[in-house]
Short mmCIF file of C-alpha atoms in Angstrom, two decimals:
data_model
loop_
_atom_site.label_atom_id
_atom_site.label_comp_id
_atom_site.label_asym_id
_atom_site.label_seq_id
_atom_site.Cartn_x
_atom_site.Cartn_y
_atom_site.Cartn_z
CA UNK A 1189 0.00 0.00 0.00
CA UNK A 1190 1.15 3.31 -0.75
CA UNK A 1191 1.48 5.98 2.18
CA UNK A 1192 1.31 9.32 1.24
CA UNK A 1193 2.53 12.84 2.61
CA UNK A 1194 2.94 16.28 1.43
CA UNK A 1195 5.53 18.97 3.40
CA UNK A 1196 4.98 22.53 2.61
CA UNK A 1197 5.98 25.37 4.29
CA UNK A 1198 3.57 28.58 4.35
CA UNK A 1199 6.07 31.37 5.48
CA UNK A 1200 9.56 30.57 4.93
CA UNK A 1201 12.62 31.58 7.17
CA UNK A 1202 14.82 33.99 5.62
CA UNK A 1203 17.68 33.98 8.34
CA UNK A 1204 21.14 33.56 6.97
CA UNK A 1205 21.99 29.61 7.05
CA UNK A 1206 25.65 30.57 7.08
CA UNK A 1207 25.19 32.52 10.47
CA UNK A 1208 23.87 30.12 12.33
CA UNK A 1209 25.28 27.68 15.11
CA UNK A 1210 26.74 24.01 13.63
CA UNK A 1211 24.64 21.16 15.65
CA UNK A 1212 25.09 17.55 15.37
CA UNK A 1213 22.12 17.70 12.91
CA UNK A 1214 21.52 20.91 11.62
CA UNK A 1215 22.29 23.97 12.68
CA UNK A 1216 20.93 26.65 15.77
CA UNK A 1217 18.88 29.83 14.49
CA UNK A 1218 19.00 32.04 17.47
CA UNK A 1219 16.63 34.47 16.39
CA UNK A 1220 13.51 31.93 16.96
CA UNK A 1221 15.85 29.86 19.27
CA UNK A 1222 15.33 26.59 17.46
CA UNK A 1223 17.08 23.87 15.89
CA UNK A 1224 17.16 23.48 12.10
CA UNK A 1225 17.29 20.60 10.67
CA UNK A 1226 19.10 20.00 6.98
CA UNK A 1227 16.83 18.18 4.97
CA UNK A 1228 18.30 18.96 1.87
CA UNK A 1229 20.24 15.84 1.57
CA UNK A 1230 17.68 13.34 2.97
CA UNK A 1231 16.29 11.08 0.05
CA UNK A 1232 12.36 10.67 0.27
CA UNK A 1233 12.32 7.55 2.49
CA UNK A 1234 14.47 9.00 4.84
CA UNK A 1235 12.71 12.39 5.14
CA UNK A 1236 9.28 10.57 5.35
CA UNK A 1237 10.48 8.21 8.26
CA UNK A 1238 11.81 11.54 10.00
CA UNK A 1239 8.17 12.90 9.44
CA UNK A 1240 6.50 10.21 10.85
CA UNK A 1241 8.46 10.49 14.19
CA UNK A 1242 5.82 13.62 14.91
CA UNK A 1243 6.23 16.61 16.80
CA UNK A 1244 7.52 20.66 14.98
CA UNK A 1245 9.87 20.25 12.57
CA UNK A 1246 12.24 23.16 11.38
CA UNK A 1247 13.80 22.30 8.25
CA UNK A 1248 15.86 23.28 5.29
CA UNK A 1249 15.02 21.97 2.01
CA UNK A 1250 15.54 22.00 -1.72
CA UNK A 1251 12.71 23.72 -3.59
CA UNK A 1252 11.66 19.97 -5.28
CA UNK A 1253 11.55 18.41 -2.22
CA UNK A 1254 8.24 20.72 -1.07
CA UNK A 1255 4.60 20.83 -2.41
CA UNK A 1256 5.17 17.49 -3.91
CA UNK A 1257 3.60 13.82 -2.57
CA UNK A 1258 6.47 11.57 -1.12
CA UNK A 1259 4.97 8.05 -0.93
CA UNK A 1260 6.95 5.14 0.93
CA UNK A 1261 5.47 1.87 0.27
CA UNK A 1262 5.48 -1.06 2.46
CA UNK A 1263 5.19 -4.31 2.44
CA UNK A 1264 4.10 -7.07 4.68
CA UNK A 1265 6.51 -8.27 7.14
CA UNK A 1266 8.21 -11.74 6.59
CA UNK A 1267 9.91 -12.33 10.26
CA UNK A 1268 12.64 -13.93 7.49
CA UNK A 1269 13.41 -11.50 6.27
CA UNK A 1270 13.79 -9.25 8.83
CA UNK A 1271 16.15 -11.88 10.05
CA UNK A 1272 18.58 -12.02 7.68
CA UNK A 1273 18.18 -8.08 6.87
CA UNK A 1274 20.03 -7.99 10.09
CA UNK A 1275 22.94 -9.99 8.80
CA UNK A 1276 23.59 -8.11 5.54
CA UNK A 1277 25.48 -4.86 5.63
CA UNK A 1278 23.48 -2.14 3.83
CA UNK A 1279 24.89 -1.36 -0.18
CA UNK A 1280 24.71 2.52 -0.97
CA UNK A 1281 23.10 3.12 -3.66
CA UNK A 1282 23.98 6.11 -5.78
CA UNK A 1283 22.30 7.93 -8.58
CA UNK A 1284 23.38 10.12 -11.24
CA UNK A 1285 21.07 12.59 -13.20
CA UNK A 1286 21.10 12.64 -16.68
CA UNK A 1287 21.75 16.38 -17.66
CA UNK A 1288 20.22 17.51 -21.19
CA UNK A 1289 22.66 19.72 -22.72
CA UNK A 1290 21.92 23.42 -24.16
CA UNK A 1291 22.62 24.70 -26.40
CA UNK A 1292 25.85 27.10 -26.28
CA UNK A 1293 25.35 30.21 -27.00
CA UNK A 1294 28.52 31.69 -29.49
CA UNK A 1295 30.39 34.61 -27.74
CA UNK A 1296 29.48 37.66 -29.05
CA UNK A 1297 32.07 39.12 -32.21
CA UNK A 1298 33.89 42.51 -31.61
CA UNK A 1299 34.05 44.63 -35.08
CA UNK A 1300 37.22 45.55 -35.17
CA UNK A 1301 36.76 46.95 -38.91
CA UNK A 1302 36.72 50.34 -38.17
CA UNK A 1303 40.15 52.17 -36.59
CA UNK A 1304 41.21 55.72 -35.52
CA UNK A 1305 44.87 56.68 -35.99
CA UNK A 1306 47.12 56.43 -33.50
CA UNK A 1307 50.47 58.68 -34.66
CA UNK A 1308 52.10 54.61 -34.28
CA UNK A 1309 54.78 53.37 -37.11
CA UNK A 1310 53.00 50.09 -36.68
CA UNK A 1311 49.60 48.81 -34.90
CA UNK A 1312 49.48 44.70 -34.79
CA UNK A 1313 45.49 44.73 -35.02
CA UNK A 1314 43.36 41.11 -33.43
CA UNK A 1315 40.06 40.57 -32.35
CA UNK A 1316 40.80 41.14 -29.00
CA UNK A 1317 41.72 44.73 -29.38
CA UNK A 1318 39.47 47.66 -29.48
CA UNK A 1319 41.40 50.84 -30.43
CA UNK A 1320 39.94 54.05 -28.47
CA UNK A 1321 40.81 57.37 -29.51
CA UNK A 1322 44.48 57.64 -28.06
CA UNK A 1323 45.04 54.32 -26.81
CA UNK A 1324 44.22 50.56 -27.13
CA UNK A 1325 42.19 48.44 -25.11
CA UNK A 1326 42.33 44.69 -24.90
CA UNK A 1327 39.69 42.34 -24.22
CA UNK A 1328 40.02 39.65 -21.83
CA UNK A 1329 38.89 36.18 -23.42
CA UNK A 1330 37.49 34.72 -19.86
CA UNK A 1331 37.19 30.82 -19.94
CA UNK A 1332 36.29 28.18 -17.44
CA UNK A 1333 33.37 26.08 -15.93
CA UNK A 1334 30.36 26.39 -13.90
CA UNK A 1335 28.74 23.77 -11.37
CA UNK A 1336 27.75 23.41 -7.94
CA UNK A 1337 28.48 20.36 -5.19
CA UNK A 1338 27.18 17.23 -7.51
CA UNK A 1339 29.54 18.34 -10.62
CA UNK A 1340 29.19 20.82 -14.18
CA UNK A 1341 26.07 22.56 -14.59
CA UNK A 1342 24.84 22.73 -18.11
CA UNK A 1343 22.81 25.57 -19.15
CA UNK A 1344 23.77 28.10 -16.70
CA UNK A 1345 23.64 31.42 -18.00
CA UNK A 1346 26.91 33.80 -18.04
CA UNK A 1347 26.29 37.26 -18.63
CA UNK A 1348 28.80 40.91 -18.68
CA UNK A 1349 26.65 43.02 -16.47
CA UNK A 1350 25.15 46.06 -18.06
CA UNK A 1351 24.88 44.85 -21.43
CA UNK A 1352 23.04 42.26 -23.43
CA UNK A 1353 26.15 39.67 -24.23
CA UNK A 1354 26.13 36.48 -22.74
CA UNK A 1355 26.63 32.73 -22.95
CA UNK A 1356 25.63 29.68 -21.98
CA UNK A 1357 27.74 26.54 -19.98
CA UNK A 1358 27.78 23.73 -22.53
CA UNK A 1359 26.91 20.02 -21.59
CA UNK A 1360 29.89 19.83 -19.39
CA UNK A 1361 29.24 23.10 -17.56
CA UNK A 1362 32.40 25.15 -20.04
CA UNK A 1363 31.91 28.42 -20.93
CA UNK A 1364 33.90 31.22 -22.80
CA UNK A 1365 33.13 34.63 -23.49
CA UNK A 1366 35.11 38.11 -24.04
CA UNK A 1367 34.64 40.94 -21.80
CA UNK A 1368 37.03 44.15 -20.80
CA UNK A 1369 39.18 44.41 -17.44
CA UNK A 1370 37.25 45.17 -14.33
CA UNK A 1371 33.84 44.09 -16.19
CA UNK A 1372 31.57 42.05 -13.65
CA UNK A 1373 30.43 38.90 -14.81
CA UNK A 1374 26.96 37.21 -13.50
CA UNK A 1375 26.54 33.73 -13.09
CA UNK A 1376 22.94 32.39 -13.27
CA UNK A 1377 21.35 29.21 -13.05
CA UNK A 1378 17.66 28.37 -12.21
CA UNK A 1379 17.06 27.26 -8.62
CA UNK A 1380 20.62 28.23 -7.61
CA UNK A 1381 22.01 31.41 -5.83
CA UNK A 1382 23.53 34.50 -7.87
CA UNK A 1383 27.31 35.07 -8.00
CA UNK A 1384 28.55 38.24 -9.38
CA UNK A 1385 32.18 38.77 -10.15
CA UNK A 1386 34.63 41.54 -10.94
CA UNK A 1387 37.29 40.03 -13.49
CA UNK A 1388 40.56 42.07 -13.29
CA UNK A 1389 43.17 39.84 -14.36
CA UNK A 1390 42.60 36.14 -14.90
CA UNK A 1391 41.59 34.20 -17.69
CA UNK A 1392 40.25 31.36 -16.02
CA UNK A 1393 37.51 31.73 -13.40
CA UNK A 1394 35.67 28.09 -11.88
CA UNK A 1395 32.25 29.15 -10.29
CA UNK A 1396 30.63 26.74 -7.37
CA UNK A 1397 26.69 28.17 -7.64
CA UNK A 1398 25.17 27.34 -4.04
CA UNK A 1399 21.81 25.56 -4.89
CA UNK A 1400 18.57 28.11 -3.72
CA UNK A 1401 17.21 26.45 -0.48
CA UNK A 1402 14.35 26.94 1.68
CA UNK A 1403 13.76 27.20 5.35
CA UNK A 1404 10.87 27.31 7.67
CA UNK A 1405 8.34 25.28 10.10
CA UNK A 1406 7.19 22.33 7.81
CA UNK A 1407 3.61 21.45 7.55
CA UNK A 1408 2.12 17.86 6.72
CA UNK A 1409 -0.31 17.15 4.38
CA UNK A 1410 -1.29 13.53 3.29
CA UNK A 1411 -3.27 10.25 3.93
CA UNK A 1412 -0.42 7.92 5.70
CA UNK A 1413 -1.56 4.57 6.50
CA UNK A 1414 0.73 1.90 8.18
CA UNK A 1415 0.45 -2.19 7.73
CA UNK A 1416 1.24 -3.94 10.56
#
């Protein structure tokens, strides 16, 4: 039989996870001067077991684990099996997600057809150098790749703040894109956190996006029924 339970929370904290106290199992929020628990890991089994111990729960969760139905099923006991369940040593099981590449966005071209003079014998002219009216300035060809805890994160969205040019991360999370020194780069994903980023003088910059979580008193919904 399938047992069946909702979790929703109706007015999430917004406290500052990082400033609170590390427990055994969470961590202390001393503005409401409770425990909160990090759910964010839990698979579904384990969160609904944790749920079914009763009593308030303060939690912090990924946005898919909330407003869905988590259903544990259960089957009737075989005093067996329980037995020997007791004499096996329990396999992790690990799974991967399968991450649908999108498509890459090409970095935006510079013209670099049109020049001003610059009283020089000799100007060696590229596509990473913009000529101003006195004096040259070179574009910085910024490379490197985008992901969060779990690995590469395809399809986040790279962008040179204050203008319209940006890319996108490529199946394995890689992006590339021009941009001039002291330009601030924002890195975007759905369901993750913001980073912004003022690039002065390296070419390579690796960005770790901290997934978007949500905290707050949980609330139960759902018909749970228990064989025996």
């Amino acid at each position: 039989m399938k047992n069946s339970i909702k979790i929703t929370i109706a007015d999430p904290c917004h406290e500052d996870w990082t400033q609170m106290t590390p427990q055994e199992k969470g961590r202390h929020c001393d503005s409401c001067d409770k425990l909160v628990i990090d759910f964010s890991q839990t698979t579904d089994e384990q969160l609904y077991k944790r749920v079914q111990r009763g009593g308030k729960i303060c939690g912090r969760f990924k946005p898919e684990q909330l407003d869905r139905e988590i259903t544990l099923s259960r089957k009737r006991k075989n005093p067996f099996l329980d037995y020997a369940a007791t004499l096996l040593i329990p396999a992790a099981i690990f799974s991967t997600q399968n991450i649908n590449a999108s498509n890459v966005s090409k970095s935006p071209q510079i013209e670099t057809s049109s020049y001003k003079s610059l009283n020089i014998s000799s100007l060696n002219r590229t596509q990473k150098n913009v000529v101003a009216e006195s004096n040259s300035e070179t574009l910085l060809t910024i490379k490197g790749t985008v992901s969060d805890s779990h690995g590469p994160l395809s399809g986040a969205i790279v962008t040179v703040k204050g203008t319209d040019r940006f890319v996108k991360t490529d199946e394995n999370g890689n992006y590339k894109i021009d941009i001039r020194k002291g330009d601030t780069l924002i890195f975007d994903h759905i369901a993750y956190n913001r980073r912004e980023v003022i690039i002065e003088k390296c070419q390579k910059y690796n960005v770790v996006l901290e997934q978007h979580m949500i905290m707050g008193e949980i609330g139960i919904m759902g018909r749970v029924s228990i064989n025996k």
